[in-house]
Amino acid sequence: MKVILAGYNIDTGLIKKLKRLSSNNVFTPETISAAYARISRSPRSVSTLRKEALKEVEKARLSNRRIIFEMSHHSIAEHAVFNFDIIGISRRAVEEVERFRLCSYTEKSQRYVTLEGDYVIPEEIKNSKFVDEYCTIISEQNNLYKILLEKLKSYRLKNQPGVSDPKILKNIENAAKEDARYILSLATQTQLGTTINARNLELMIRRFASHELDEIRKLGNHLYRQVKHIAPSIILFYRANDYDQRTYPELKEYCDKIKVLNDLNSEVRLEDYTRDGDDKILASLLFRVGRSSFEQCLTAVKKLSRKEKIELFKNACKYLELYDTLPREFEMVNYTFSAVVSGSCFAQLKRHRMMTLINQDYDPLLGITIPPSIKEIKMEEEFKKVIKKTEKLYKKIVKISPPAASYILTNAHRKRVLINLNLRELYHIVRLREDPTAQWDIQNIVHSMSEKAKKVTPLTTLLLCSKTEYPERYHELYKKYPKVTKVPLPG
Ligand SMILES: Cc1cc2nc3c(=O)[nH]c(=O)nc-3n(C[C@H](O)[C@H](O)[C@H](O)COP(=O)(O)OP(=O)(O)OC[C@H]3O[C@@H](n4cnc5c(N)ncnc54)[C@H](O)[C@@H]3O)c2cc1C
């Protein structure tokens, strides 16, 4: 066996330095894509193919184009990876960026960073008669943010007099930021780091080219300009097209003719789920380790007593540690939930990439989420006053540009979502988001999802709980605590 490190992503600062020192001026990940694309048909070793591609970059580029265009072997573009710093975009725009699930993101947190009030004025509003009012309302929101932040901090300090431990003081400050930010608009600027392979990047650039928001089209343009000379042979289908531009607007026009009743219910609902889910997961476990058909496994599981089924589940999960994902067989059961979530909650929910998340636009008719702490400090009325002004302006902007109107809405505003996920991913989300360290809003939503899943699949959810609760839950089931592998800290 031979394993060779073929490449890795390094900082552009270093690449520039290397370029200065090198006679070769073409630094591109395309050669790796080209070499790997040739593996399937060439008897030569991968390393040789890589060396050849590196020697003849133009030939490698030609080969990539041919393979992608003529053979639709598009996956070769996944071998080229890029990192982008994206700075000064709105939270509204981040919602569009993070729709792409096969990429990696790390974003400035409104829970941990005090915001300085920077915001985006979208072109659609900049060129309208509402621009002054837009800036005034955002200043009011930002001023209230600062007031809420101070009041929440002093309120929490008053409830914990004499605290001097810097860690507790930091927690108090973070909790204040977490709730004060509900009044901040979706125009608030943020920054993120993202890692994307060329195939996803091409899709992102293409979708953005057709996007209804100017900010997103510009972002797509920036992304394309950064890579078009570095990887021209693998970013090919990047232009706006009818499919992306017209499908949803025309679908909306068509659907407007179909009568659908309005429903302002904001409860988390389990809309659909795999029937006999417990049995199907247990049967899949039998299937995985046996030689029988799935039908025979299911028949066998149905004959087991409840106690025997629990034993089977316990056998599958007995070595499960906190960082382990459940066995793949837990993907055989799906749940569809609907919910109404705040902007803040959505910001966190959308980060879970192993589920299907479909969202509607923000809708002020769905009401707002006001953090309980804001009621406790008796600032609810002030909060609502600013919301009222916000919504008044929203209604005006909607008339000239419906998509851009959402910029003025706040983290407290809500949208309706449809979530489809399997039990394996639900375990992961519950572990992270039902935990006391998670933010309260998403904690509540995920708690409801978890309770509903437990009702319809009571056996295979016996260990469905937050990471803090896990040792106790494991103990209840196995009468001993789970193994906890210690990770050695550096130094
Ligand atoms: C308390 C808390 C604080 C947070 N603070 C911040 C913050 O300040 N900034 C910030 O940006 N995010 C923050 N996050 C979000 C966090 O970093 C994750 O993005 C989010 O929780 C989604 O979880 P996930 O990535 O584990 O898995 P999911 O996207 O739900 O995917 C499930 C699993 O699939 C696998 N997986 C999915 N995609 C990939 C991939 N591309 N490569 C490898 N494996 C993959 C992983 O095993 C992953 O655990 C925070 C989360 C929590 C719970």
Coordinates of C-alpha atoms in Angstrom, one line a residue, residues 251-261:
L251 CA -44.8 28.4 -10.3
K252 CA -46.0 31.1 -7.9
E253 CA -48.2 32.6 -10.6
Y254 CA -49.7 29.2 -11.3
C255 CA -50.2 28.3 -7.7
D256 CA -51.9 31.6 -6.9
K257 CA -54.9 30.1 -8.8
I258 CA -55.2 27.2 -6.4
K259 CA -57.2 27.9 -3.4
V260 CA -55.3 27.2 -0.2
L261 CA -56.7 28.3 3.2

